[in-house]
mmCIF file of C-alpha atoms and ligand atoms in Angstrom:
data_model
loop_
_atom_site.group_PDB
_atom_site.id
_atom_site.type_symbol
_atom_site.label_atom_id
_atom_site.label_comp_id
_atom_site.label_asym_id
_atom_site.label_seq_id
_atom_site.Cartn_x
_atom_site.Cartn_y
_atom_site.Cartn_z
ATOM 1 C CA MET T 1 -4.271 -95.659 -21.262
ATOM 2 C CA ALA T 2 -0.773 -96.508 -21.376
ATOM 3 C CA PRO T 3 1.157 -95.532 -24.531
ATOM 4 C CA THR T 4 1.810 -98.572 -26.780
ATOM 5 C CA ALA T 5 4.200 -98.651 -30.001
ATOM 6 C CA ALA T 6 1.240 -97.888 -32.215
ATOM 7 C CA ALA T 7 0.283 -95.007 -30.567
ATOM 8 C CA PRO T 8 2.346 -91.677 -31.249
ATOM 9 C CA LEU T 9 3.015 -90.249 -27.285
ATOM 10 C CA LYS T 10 1.616 -87.184 -26.499
ATOM 11 C CA GLY T 11 3.407 -84.772 -24.460
ATOM 12 C CA PRO T 12 6.896 -82.790 -24.707
ATOM 13 C CA ARG T 13 9.138 -83.583 -27.751
ATOM 14 C CA ALA T 14 12.462 -82.426 -29.066
ATOM 15 C CA ARG T 15 10.656 -80.723 -32.156
ATOM 16 C CA GLN T 16 8.353 -78.672 -29.457
ATOM 17 C CA ILE T 17 11.726 -77.861 -27.793
ATOM 18 C CA GLN T 18 13.058 -76.608 -31.065
ATOM 19 C CA ASN T 19 10.006 -74.566 -32.206
ATOM 20 C CA TYR T 20 9.901 -73.349 -28.501
ATOM 21 C CA ALA T 21 13.651 -71.889 -29.170
ATOM 22 C CA CYS T 22 13.102 -70.611 -32.227
ATOM 23 C CA HIS T 23 9.969 -68.523 -31.578
ATOM 24 C CA CYS T 24 9.499 -67.782 -27.855
ATOM 25 C CA LEU T 25 13.280 -67.491 -27.110
ATOM 26 C CA ALA T 26 14.333 -65.433 -30.275
ATOM 27 C CA LEU T 27 16.937 -68.233 -31.655
ATOM 28 C CA LYS T 28 15.491 -68.455 -35.001
ATOM 29 C CA SER T 29 18.236 -66.516 -36.904
ATOM 30 C CA TYR T 30 20.862 -67.997 -34.430
ATOM 31 C CA LEU T 31 20.091 -71.461 -35.469
ATOM 32 C CA GLN T 32 20.246 -70.542 -39.228
ATOM 33 C CA GLN T 33 23.841 -68.273 -38.704
ATOM 34 C CA PRO T 34 25.341 -69.621 -35.469
ATOM 35 C CA GLY T 35 28.860 -67.636 -36.381
ATOM 36 C CA ASP T 36 30.185 -70.716 -38.661
ATOM 37 C CA GLY T 37 33.987 -70.136 -39.495
ATOM 38 C CA ARG T 38 34.303 -72.566 -42.049
ATOM 39 C CA ALA T 39 35.227 -71.857 -45.781
ATOM 40 C CA HIS T 40 33.276 -74.337 -47.320
ATOM 41 C CA SER T 41 30.904 -77.077 -46.048
ATOM 42 C CA HIS T 42 27.968 -78.807 -46.965
ATOM 43 C CA ILE T 43 26.555 -79.312 -43.533
ATOM 44 C CA PRO T 44 24.908 -76.508 -42.055
ATOM 45 C CA ALA T 45 26.424 -75.571 -38.722
ATOM 46 C CA GLY T 46 22.847 -74.894 -37.166
ATOM 47 C CA ASP T 47 22.299 -78.643 -37.587
ATOM 48 C CA MET T 48 25.133 -79.282 -35.649
ATOM 49 C CA VAL T 49 24.849 -76.435 -33.103
ATOM 50 C CA TRP T 50 21.080 -77.766 -32.509
ATOM 51 C CA ALA T 51 22.326 -81.463 -32.268
ATOM 52 C CA VAL T 52 25.135 -80.473 -29.410
ATOM 53 C CA VAL T 53 21.998 -78.485 -27.764
ATOM 54 C CA MET T 54 19.470 -81.484 -27.781
ATOM 55 C CA GLY T 55 22.564 -83.852 -27.195
ATOM 56 C CA ARG T 56 22.877 -81.653 -23.725
ATOM 57 C CA ILE T 57 19.541 -81.955 -22.946
ATOM 58 C CA LEU T 58 19.397 -85.628 -23.849
ATOM 59 C CA ARG T 59 22.573 -86.545 -21.527
ATOM 60 C CA VAL T 60 24.192 -87.295 -24.740
ATOM 61 C CA THR T 61 27.571 -85.698 -23.916
ATOM 62 C CA SER T 62 30.363 -86.897 -26.205
ATOM 63 C CA PHE T 63 31.009 -86.164 -30.163
ATOM 64 C CA LEU T 64 31.044 -89.711 -30.942
ATOM 65 C CA ARG T 65 27.786 -90.343 -29.028
ATOM 66 C CA LEU T 66 26.184 -87.811 -30.787
ATOM 67 C CA GLU T 67 27.369 -89.061 -34.240
ATOM 68 C CA TRP T 68 25.368 -92.451 -33.244
ATOM 69 C CA LEU T 69 22.585 -90.327 -32.366
ATOM 70 C CA VAL T 70 22.217 -88.610 -35.707
ATOM 71 C CA HIS T 71 22.847 -91.736 -37.510
ATOM 72 C CA SER T 72 19.792 -93.481 -35.787
ATOM 73 C CA PRO T 73 16.396 -93.266 -36.693
ATOM 74 C CA ALA T 74 15.918 -90.935 -33.890
ATOM 75 C CA ARG T 75 17.463 -88.013 -35.937
ATOM 76 C CA PRO T 76 14.403 -86.454 -37.432
ATOM 77 C CA GLY T 77 12.538 -86.553 -34.206
ATOM 78 C CA LEU T 78 15.378 -84.637 -32.963
ATOM 79 C CA GLY T 79 14.846 -81.574 -35.726
ATOM 80 C CA VAL T 80 18.372 -82.395 -37.262
ATOM 81 C CA LYS T 81 18.197 -82.797 -41.179
ATOM 82 C CA ALA T 82 21.122 -84.755 -42.119
ATOM 83 C CA PRO T 83 23.538 -87.042 -40.397
ATOM 84 C CA PHE T 84 27.176 -86.080 -39.572
ATOM 85 C CA GLY T 85 30.141 -87.388 -38.038
ATOM 86 C CA ASP T 86 32.126 -86.550 -34.683
ATOM 87 C CA ASP T 87 34.871 -84.932 -36.849
ATOM 88 C CA ALA T 88 32.614 -82.770 -38.455
ATOM 89 C CA LEU T 89 31.673 -81.725 -34.793
ATOM 90 C CA ALA T 90 35.007 -80.995 -34.112
ATOM 91 C CA TYR T 91 36.221 -78.992 -37.219
ATOM 92 C CA CYS T 92 32.786 -76.815 -36.852
ATOM 93 C CA THR T 93 33.441 -76.103 -33.328
ATOM 94 C CA GLU T 94 37.101 -75.298 -33.716
ATOM 95 C CA ARG T 95 36.127 -72.602 -36.019
ATOM 96 C CA MET T 96 32.882 -70.902 -34.623
ATOM 97 C CA ASP T 97 32.802 -67.540 -33.328
ATOM 98 C CA PRO T 98 32.058 -67.526 -29.604
ATOM 99 C CA GLU T 99 30.611 -64.239 -29.706
ATOM 100 C CA THR T 100 27.462 -65.187 -31.577
ATOM 101 C CA THR T 101 26.636 -67.731 -29.557
ATOM 102 C CA ARG T 102 27.187 -65.214 -26.398
ATOM 103 C CA LEU T 103 24.772 -62.595 -27.879
ATOM 104 C CA ALA T 104 22.171 -65.481 -28.822
ATOM 105 C CA LEU T 105 22.388 -66.478 -25.181
ATOM 106 C CA ALA T 106 21.796 -62.851 -23.921
ATOM 107 C CA ALA T 107 19.058 -62.345 -26.529
ATOM 108 C CA ALA T 108 17.315 -65.558 -24.986
ATOM 109 C CA LEU T 109 17.361 -64.112 -21.692
ATOM 110 C CA ARG T 110 16.057 -60.750 -22.643
ATOM 111 C CA GLN T 111 13.185 -62.290 -24.513
ATOM 112 C CA ALA T 112 12.574 -64.299 -21.184
ATOM 113 C CA LYS T 113 12.525 -61.297 -19.473
ATOM 114 C CA ARG T 114 10.485 -59.750 -21.808
ATOM 115 C CA ASN T 115 7.960 -62.900 -21.334
ATOM 116 C CA LYS T 116 7.875 -62.244 -17.778
ATOM 117 C CA ALA T 117 9.824 -65.405 -16.723
ATOM 118 C CA PHE T 118 10.957 -63.615 -13.660
ATOM 119 C CA GLU T 119 7.696 -61.749 -12.829
ATOM 120 C CA ASN T 120 7.338 -62.954 -9.223
ATOM 121 C CA SER T 121 10.973 -61.814 -8.141
ATOM 122 C CA ARG T 122 11.408 -58.327 -6.658
ATOM 123 C CA PHE T 123 15.352 -58.648 -7.496
ATOM 124 C CA ILE T 124 17.085 -60.459 -10.516
ATOM 125 C CA GLY T 125 20.776 -61.134 -9.250
ATOM 126 C CA LEU T 126 23.724 -62.033 -10.900
ATOM 127 C CA ALA T 127 26.299 -64.397 -9.393
ATOM 128 C CA VAL T 128 29.810 -64.842 -10.570
ATOM 129 C CA ASP T 129 32.317 -67.790 -9.732
ATOM 130 C CA GLY T 130 35.228 -69.807 -11.281
ATOM 131 C CA THR T 131 35.539 -73.681 -11.564
ATOM 132 C CA GLY T 132 37.675 -76.139 -12.952
ATOM 133 C CA ALA T 133 36.426 -78.619 -15.532
ATOM 134 C CA GLY T 134 37.631 -81.032 -18.113
ATOM 135 C CA ARG T 135 40.696 -82.836 -16.430
ATOM 136 C CA THR T 136 42.908 -84.557 -18.871
ATOM 137 C CA TYR T 137 46.421 -86.155 -19.201
ATOM 138 C CA LYS T 138 47.022 -85.351 -23.087
ATOM 139 C CA GLU T 139 49.294 -82.887 -24.810
ATOM 140 C CA PRO T 140 48.645 -79.561 -23.138
ATOM 141 C CA CYS T 141 46.226 -76.947 -25.050
ATOM 142 C CA SER T 142 46.627 -73.171 -24.340
ATOM 143 C CA LEU T 143 43.976 -73.517 -21.867
ATOM 144 C CA CYS T 144 45.291 -76.305 -20.044
ATOM 145 C CA ASP T 145 46.371 -75.251 -16.434
ATOM 146 C CA PRO T 146 48.572 -78.077 -14.966
ATOM 147 C CA VAL T 147 47.475 -79.688 -11.412
ATOM 148 C CA ILE T 148 50.688 -79.450 -9.342
ATOM 149 C CA ASP T 149 50.520 -81.493 -6.029
ATOM 150 C CA ALA T 150 53.108 -80.150 -2.864
ATOM 151 C CA GLN T 151 55.833 -81.930 -4.133
ATOM 152 C CA GLY T 152 55.733 -80.278 -7.548
ATOM 153 C CA VAL T 153 54.594 -83.422 -9.449
ATOM 154 C CA VAL T 154 52.125 -82.517 -12.538
ATOM 155 C CA HIS T 155 49.029 -84.549 -12.527
ATOM 156 C CA GLY T 156 47.499 -83.722 -15.814
ATOM 157 C CA SER T 157 45.541 -80.542 -16.514
ATOM 158 C CA LEU T 158 42.452 -78.665 -15.756
ATOM 159 C CA HIS T 159 40.534 -76.116 -17.687
ATOM 160 C CA HIS T 160 39.180 -73.277 -15.818
ATOM 161 C CA PHE T 161 36.424 -70.706 -16.308
ATOM 162 C CA VAL T 162 34.519 -68.238 -14.616
ATOM 163 C CA MET T 163 30.448 -68.115 -14.875
ATOM 164 C CA ILE T 164 27.667 -65.709 -14.576
ATOM 165 C CA SER T 165 24.575 -66.681 -13.831
ATOM 166 C CA ILE T 166 21.005 -65.138 -13.522
ATOM 167 C CA VAL T 167 19.992 -65.848 -9.705
ATOM 168 C CA GLY T 168 17.566 -65.087 -6.932
ATOM 169 C CA THR T 169 14.551 -65.495 -9.185
ATOM 170 C CA GLY T 170 13.485 -69.055 -8.690
ATOM 171 C CA LEU T 171 15.050 -69.691 -11.903
ATOM 172 C CA THR T 172 18.752 -70.115 -12.271
ATOM 173 C CA LEU T 173 19.879 -69.420 -15.769
ATOM 174 C CA PRO T 174 23.322 -69.185 -16.885
ATOM 175 C CA VAL T 175 24.528 -65.867 -19.244
ATOM 176 C CA ASP T 176 28.102 -66.413 -19.990
ATOM 177 C CA VAL T 177 31.511 -67.914 -19.509
ATOM 178 C CA GLU T 178 35.141 -66.723 -19.641
ATOM 179 C CA PRO T 179 37.832 -69.238 -19.559
ATOM 180 C CA TYR T 180 41.348 -68.490 -18.234
ATOM 181 C CA GLY T 181 44.486 -70.401 -18.674
ATOM 182 C CA ALA T 182 48.097 -70.658 -17.030
ATOM 183 C CA GLY T 183 49.110 -66.704 -16.506
ATOM 184 C CA ASP T 184 45.616 -65.462 -16.581
ATOM 185 C CA SER T 185 43.323 -65.603 -13.479
ATOM 186 C CA GLU T 186 40.166 -65.928 -12.096
ATOM 187 C CA TYR T 187 39.740 -62.205 -11.019
ATOM 188 C CA ALA T 188 40.885 -60.892 -14.460
ATOM 189 C CA ALA T 189 38.562 -63.192 -16.374
ATOM 190 C CA ALA T 190 35.699 -62.410 -13.965
ATOM 191 C CA GLN T 191 36.349 -58.550 -14.827
ATOM 192 C CA ARG T 192 35.919 -59.403 -18.668
ATOM 193 C CA LEU T 193 32.862 -61.422 -18.128
ATOM 194 C CA LEU T 194 31.341 -58.555 -15.908
ATOM 195 C CA ALA T 195 31.650 -55.968 -18.719
ATOM 196 C CA ARG T 196 30.862 -58.243 -21.463
ATOM 197 C CA THR T 197 27.445 -59.357 -19.664
ATOM 198 C CA VAL T 198 26.355 -55.838 -18.867
ATOM 199 C CA ALA T 199 27.037 -54.982 -22.494
ATOM 200 C CA HIS T 200 24.815 -57.950 -23.803
ATOM 201 C CA LEU T 201 21.949 -57.780 -21.339
ATOM 202 C CA GLY T 202 21.711 -54.298 -20.848
ATOM 203 C CA PRO T 203 22.444 -51.770 -17.870
ATOM 204 C CA ARG T 204 19.076 -52.416 -16.306
ATOM 205 C CA PHE T 205 18.672 -56.083 -16.794
ATOM 206 C CA ALA T 206 19.860 -57.059 -13.077
ATOM 207 C CA ASP T 207 19.661 -55.603 -10.025
ATOM 208 C CA TYR T 208 22.843 -56.633 -8.111
ATOM 209 C CA LEU T 209 25.926 -58.966 -8.521
ATOM 210 C CA VAL T 210 26.660 -61.553 -5.634
ATOM 211 C CA GLY T 211 30.168 -63.344 -5.398
ATOM 212 C CA ASP T 212 32.186 -64.754 -2.922
ATOM 213 C CA SER T 213 35.516 -63.001 -0.816
ATOM 214 C CA GLU T 214 37.518 -63.205 -3.943
ATOM 215 C CA TYR T 215 35.419 -60.362 -5.301
ATOM 216 C CA SER T 216 35.298 -58.486 -2.276
ATOM 217 C CA THR T 217 38.454 -56.503 -3.519
ATOM 218 C CA ALA T 218 38.391 -52.609 -4.127
ATOM 219 C CA PRO T 219 38.985 -52.793 -8.054
ATOM 220 C CA PHE T 220 36.403 -55.400 -8.511
ATOM 221 C CA LEU T 221 33.743 -53.423 -6.210
ATOM 222 C CA HIS T 222 34.742 -50.365 -8.123
ATOM 223 C CA ALA T 223 33.801 -52.062 -11.522
ATOM 224 C CA THR T 224 30.472 -53.197 -10.454
ATOM 225 C CA GLU T 225 29.722 -49.910 -9.436
ATOM 226 C CA ALA T 226 30.869 -48.455 -12.875
ATOM 227 C CA ALA T 227 28.819 -51.081 -14.375
ATOM 228 C CA GLY T 228 25.711 -49.746 -12.420
ATOM 229 C CA LEU T 229 25.267 -52.812 -10.187
ATOM 230 C CA PRO T 230 25.124 -52.931 -6.458
ATOM 231 C CA VAL T 231 27.131 -55.421 -5.032
ATOM 232 C CA VAL T 232 26.816 -58.404 -2.255
ATOM 233 C CA ALA T 233 29.998 -60.151 -1.767
ATOM 234 C CA ARG T 234 31.428 -62.067 1.241
ATOM 235 C CA VAL T 235 33.736 -60.804 3.760
ATOM 236 C CA LYS T 236 36.550 -63.195 4.926
ATOM 237 C CA GLU T 237 39.932 -63.017 6.537
ATOM 238 C CA ASN T 238 41.045 -61.391 3.343
ATOM 239 C CA LEU T 239 39.722 -58.269 4.676
ATOM 240 C CA PRO T 240 41.444 -58.349 7.994
ATOM 241 C CA THR T 241 40.604 -54.822 9.462
ATOM 242 C CA LEU T 242 36.972 -55.181 8.323
ATOM 243 C CA ALA T 243 36.608 -58.482 9.452
ATOM 244 C CA ALA T 244 38.250 -57.286 12.835
ATOM 245 C CA ALA T 245 35.974 -54.480 13.197
ATOM 246 C CA VAL T 246 32.842 -56.445 12.486
ATOM 247 C CA ARG T 247 33.876 -59.002 15.060
ATOM 248 C CA ALA T 248 34.404 -55.924 17.654
ATOM 249 C CA ARG T 249 31.217 -54.644 17.037
ATOM 250 C CA PHE T 250 28.858 -57.668 16.286
ATOM 251 C CA ASP T 251 30.272 -60.166 18.884
ATOM 252 C CA GLY T 252 29.026 -58.547 22.189
ATOM 253 C CA GLN T 253 25.486 -57.490 20.587
ATOM 254 C CA PRO T 254 22.039 -59.633 20.695
ATOM 255 C CA PRO T 255 20.959 -60.214 17.099
ATOM 256 C CA GLN T 256 18.701 -57.350 15.745
ATOM 257 C CA ALA T 257 16.231 -59.929 13.976
ATOM 258 C CA VAL T 258 15.879 -63.905 14.458
ATOM 259 C CA PHE T 259 13.475 -65.581 12.373
ATOM 260 C CA GLN T 260 12.710 -69.374 11.507
ATOM 261 C CA GLU T 261 13.315 -70.609 7.964
ATOM 262 C CA GLY T 262 12.336 -73.864 7.312
ATOM 263 C CA ASP T 263 13.940 -76.058 10.048
ATOM 264 C CA ASP T 264 16.445 -73.538 11.006
ATOM 265 C CA ARG T 265 16.655 -70.395 13.220
ATOM 266 C CA VAL T 266 18.364 -67.711 11.728
ATOM 267 C CA GLU T 267 19.901 -64.388 13.571
ATOM 268 C CA LEU T 268 21.072 -61.122 11.705
ATOM 269 C CA TRP T 269 23.132 -58.320 12.760
ATOM 270 C CA ASP T 270 23.322 -55.421 10.137
ATOM 271 C CA ALA T 271 25.213 -51.850 10.164
ATOM 272 C CA ASP T 272 26.239 -49.571 7.529
ATOM 273 C CA ASP T 273 28.643 -47.395 9.142
ATOM 274 C CA PHE T 274 32.098 -49.333 9.009
ATOM 275 C CA ALA T 275 35.051 -47.721 7.727
ATOM 276 C CA PRO T 276 36.332 -48.310 4.121
ATOM 277 C CA TRP T 277 39.820 -49.871 3.869
ATOM 278 C CA GLU T 278 42.470 -47.440 2.411
ATOM 279 C CA THR T 279 41.636 -48.690 -1.171
ATOM 280 C CA LEU T 280 38.011 -48.416 -1.405
ATOM 281 C CA ARG T 281 36.373 -45.266 -2.705
ATOM 282 C CA TRP T 282 33.034 -45.917 -0.539
ATOM 283 C CA PRO T 283 32.117 -43.311 2.247
ATOM 284 C CA THR T 284 31.277 -46.408 4.331
ATOM 285 C CA VAL T 285 30.641 -50.196 4.358
ATOM 286 C CA ARG T 286 27.261 -52.045 5.483
ATOM 287 C CA VAL T 287 27.971 -55.372 6.785
ATOM 288 C CA LEU T 288 25.482 -58.338 7.428
ATOM 289 C CA ARG T 289 26.035 -61.231 9.738
ATOM 290 C CA TYR T 290 23.995 -64.171 9.566
ATOM 291 C CA ARG T 291 24.136 -67.275 11.788
ATOM 292 C CA GLN T 292 21.960 -69.932 11.134
ATOM 293 C CA HIS T 293 21.256 -72.738 13.452
ATOM 294 C CA LYS T 294 20.573 -76.119 12.028
ATOM 295 C CA ARG T 295 18.135 -78.632 13.603
ATOM 296 C CA ASP T 296 21.190 -80.951 14.022
ATOM 297 C CA GLY T 297 23.304 -78.336 16.178
ATOM 298 C CA THR T 298 25.514 -77.234 13.284
ATOM 299 C CA VAL T 299 25.977 -73.259 12.946
ATOM 300 C CA ILE T 300 26.560 -71.609 9.676
ATOM 301 C CA GLN T 301 27.774 -67.910 10.360
ATOM 302 C CA ALA T 302 28.923 -65.610 7.350
ATOM 303 C CA GLU T 303 29.535 -62.023 6.691
ATOM 304 C CA TRP T 304 28.737 -60.342 3.635
ATOM 305 C CA LEU T 305 29.236 -56.599 2.648
ATOM 306 C CA THR T 306 27.239 -54.425 0.382
ATOM 307 C CA ASN T 307 26.553 -51.034 -1.221
ATOM 308 C CA PHE T 308 22.863 -51.497 -1.009
ATOM 309 C CA PRO T 309 21.342 -48.806 1.443
ATOM 310 C CA ILE T 310 19.921 -50.113 4.463
ATOM 311 C CA GLN T 311 16.796 -47.769 3.946
ATOM 312 C CA LYS T 312 16.070 -49.737 0.486
ATOM 313 C CA LEU T 313 16.849 -53.173 1.519
ATOM 314 C CA GLY T 314 16.033 -54.245 4.730
ATOM 315 C CA SER T 315 18.211 -57.085 6.706
ATOM 316 C CA ARG T 316 16.012 -60.248 5.546
ATOM 317 C CA SER T 317 16.214 -59.340 1.977
ATOM 318 C CA LEU T 318 19.871 -58.577 1.900
ATOM 319 C CA TYR T 319 20.289 -62.094 3.754
ATOM 320 C CA ARG T 320 18.176 -63.570 0.534
ATOM 321 C CA LEU T 321 20.640 -61.964 -1.644
ATOM 322 C CA ALA T 322 23.591 -63.221 -0.128
ATOM 323 C CA LYS T 323 22.247 -66.650 -0.048
ATOM 324 C CA SER T 324 21.223 -66.788 -3.759
ATOM 325 C CA ARG T 325 24.875 -66.966 -4.291
ATOM 326 C CA TRP T 326 24.920 -70.569 -3.682
ATOM 327 C CA GLU T 327 22.461 -71.326 -6.868
ATOM 328 C CA ILE T 328 25.728 -70.850 -9.123
ATOM 329 C CA GLU T 329 27.404 -73.622 -7.210
ATOM 330 C CA ASN T 330 24.174 -75.659 -6.964
ATOM 331 C CA GLN T 331 22.078 -74.931 -10.167
ATOM 332 C CA GLY T 332 25.197 -73.751 -12.144
ATOM 333 C CA PHE T 333 28.238 -75.912 -11.736
ATOM 334 C CA ASN T 334 26.855 -79.013 -9.986
ATOM 335 C CA ASP T 335 23.948 -79.245 -12.486
ATOM 336 C CA GLY T 336 26.164 -78.350 -15.398
ATOM 337 C CA LYS T 337 28.731 -80.817 -14.667
ATOM 338 C CA ASN T 338 26.511 -83.775 -13.295
ATOM 339 C CA ARG T 339 23.699 -83.355 -15.761
ATOM 340 C CA TYR T 340 24.734 -81.729 -18.716
ATOM 341 C CA GLY T 341 28.338 -82.581 -19.506
ATOM 342 C CA MET T 342 30.122 -79.767 -18.609
ATOM 343 C CA GLU T 343 33.040 -81.714 -17.216
ATOM 344 C CA HIS T 344 33.780 -83.821 -20.446
ATOM 345 C CA ILE T 345 35.872 -82.325 -23.285
ATOM 346 C CA CYS T 346 34.398 -83.411 -26.551
ATOM 347 C CA HIS T 347 37.514 -81.990 -28.648
ATOM 348 C CA HIS T 348 40.407 -80.842 -27.027
ATOM 349 C CA ALA T 349 40.873 -77.626 -28.969
ATOM 350 C CA PRO T 350 40.510 -74.013 -26.898
ATOM 351 C CA ASN T 351 37.859 -72.744 -29.167
ATOM 352 C CA SER T 352 35.922 -75.921 -29.268
ATOM 353 C CA ILE T 353 35.935 -76.187 -25.625
ATOM 354 C CA LEU T 354 34.670 -72.825 -25.114
ATOM 355 C CA ILE T 355 31.814 -73.211 -27.804
ATOM 356 C CA VAL T 356 30.653 -76.469 -26.048
ATOM 357 C CA TRP T 357 30.732 -74.802 -22.827
ATOM 358 C CA LEU T 358 28.503 -71.789 -24.083
ATOM 359 C CA LEU T 359 26.234 -74.826 -25.891
ATOM 360 C CA THR T 360 25.693 -76.296 -22.497
ATOM 361 C CA LEU T 361 24.749 -73.101 -21.132
ATOM 362 C CA LEU T 362 22.239 -72.482 -23.905
ATOM 363 C CA ALA T 363 20.957 -76.350 -23.571
ATOM 364 C CA MET T 364 20.403 -75.243 -19.523
ATOM 365 C CA VAL T 365 18.558 -72.080 -20.466
ATOM 366 C CA ILE T 366 16.193 -73.373 -23.131
ATOM 367 C CA GLU T 367 15.601 -76.477 -20.999
ATOM 368 C CA ARG T 368 14.900 -74.718 -17.780
ATOM 369 C CA LEU T 369 12.360 -72.208 -19.559
ATOM 370 C CA TYR T 370 10.816 -74.634 -21.386
ATOM 371 C CA ARG T 371 10.193 -77.180 -18.883
ATOM 372 C CA LEU T 372 9.610 -74.842 -15.722
ATOM 373 C CA ARG T 373 7.582 -71.828 -17.586
ATOM 374 C CA TYR T 374 6.379 -73.101 -21.065
ATOM 375 C CA LEU T 375 5.317 -76.989 -20.301
ATOM 376 C CA HIS T 376 3.951 -75.320 -16.877
ATOM 377 C CA ARG T 377 1.217 -73.461 -18.435
ATOM 378 C CA GLY T 378 -0.393 -76.821 -19.993
ATOM 379 C CA ASP T 379 -1.984 -79.417 -18.088
ATOM 380 C CA HIS T 380 1.075 -81.759 -17.620
ATOM 381 C CA GLY T 381 2.151 -80.207 -14.223
ATOM 382 C CA VAL T 382 5.943 -79.692 -13.757
ATOM 383 C CA TYR T 383 8.104 -82.180 -15.132
ATOM 384 C CA SER T 384 11.423 -82.754 -13.359
ATOM 385 C CA ALA T 385 14.460 -82.850 -15.400
ATOM 386 C CA MET T 386 15.026 -86.357 -15.091
ATOM 387 C CA GLU T 387 11.284 -86.755 -15.998
ATOM 388 C CA LEU T 388 11.235 -84.596 -19.157
ATOM 389 C CA VAL T 389 14.836 -86.484 -20.267
ATOM 390 C CA MET T 390 13.052 -90.015 -20.072
ATOM 391 C CA TYR T 391 9.930 -88.288 -21.681
ATOM 392 C CA LEU T 392 12.058 -87.164 -24.374
ATOM 393 C CA TRP T 393 13.812 -90.799 -24.931
ATOM 394 C CA LEU T 394 10.510 -92.189 -24.917
ATOM 395 C CA SER T 395 9.267 -90.030 -27.713
ATOM 396 C CA LEU T 396 12.177 -90.337 -30.111
ATOM 397 C CA MET T 397 11.966 -93.994 -29.765
ATOM 398 C CA SER T 398 8.182 -94.222 -30.315
ATOM 399 C CA ARG T 399 6.718 -93.597 -33.730
ATOM 400 C CA SER T 400 6.387 -90.115 -34.902
ATOM 401 C CA PRO T 401 3.581 -88.476 -36.240
ATOM 402 C CA PRO T 402 4.014 -87.103 -39.791
ATOM 403 C CA ASP T 403 6.089 -84.160 -39.946
ATOM 404 C CA THR T 404 4.331 -81.061 -40.871
ATOM 405 C CA SER T 405 6.445 -78.266 -40.014
HETATM 406 ZN ZN1 ZN Z 1 43.418 -78.204 -22.626
#
């Protein structure tokens, strides 16, 4: 029977997501004490943090629209106790300690692993990559990086950050971000982020790290080795000697493996005895080449280096680990920007920008685990991200059952 205005809607609700986050993802104490840096306030920081997280899930991505939402009759259904204004959100996020939210994200992900969210995967990967977001033409903040064209003319500023995400498990879950402003670099930010991630998640949480060619440098490869993570990184012309050796070896050879993946035919070449370049302290370098033939005739070819021994990881498995890097682009940055508001600056102050990015990550983690792992166990089937959003809005607008929690 179709639900009517008089009958409460059954199914997922914002309050159920709140209970799930508190009790199944170990976030209860975080939502009570999320690192509030304000000296005096009668509005609990946890209420505002939860409103931002639910706002991201509901695709309400500006502080002004959140103010509207928490002043609407939907507020109790969201699990937010009292209304507040956009200025209170700006003031609070400018003063929150980001480390508290980063630790909460790591705790939720460790709990998800204990809850067997990744149990069907042989390897848990971490992918790292940088991006820019939050284009602005306002007075620059300390994270603003000017956008300069070929003529030297400035066209506003962008805010850059490096993200690290769990990949390769069928469930892409972002872990942390590290911003970098003018004078800093993606490469330096990624090294800080990697060290913090391993400290927060624990040394045995993940099985490998995957990154694009910016990360196939000796210092970064040594840093991942020191962190106890095997690495898979793209080889391009940034490593001319290795790239030339790979061409000399593989170009005249037939592929060692050929298989069909969906509509595509994939050819693989794999050898583990390439010489390291002079600054790399590895005895040898293993390189995998794949050539993917699409049905429309296009051919995609790429080379990846690794320190995974061939005995431990076959060529097809290594191909999958290399391909898992795309998850940080697609389910990380693209979803983060197009669905969860990562592109939008709510309040142009560096700490507030960072806190909102971290809360966006937390919203993505909670939404995906709730939708794909928790709800999946019920009799609803799997909701798509958009179906869940529609359902939550409908439930917020329908008559709520008495609040018994
Ligand atoms: Zn700025």
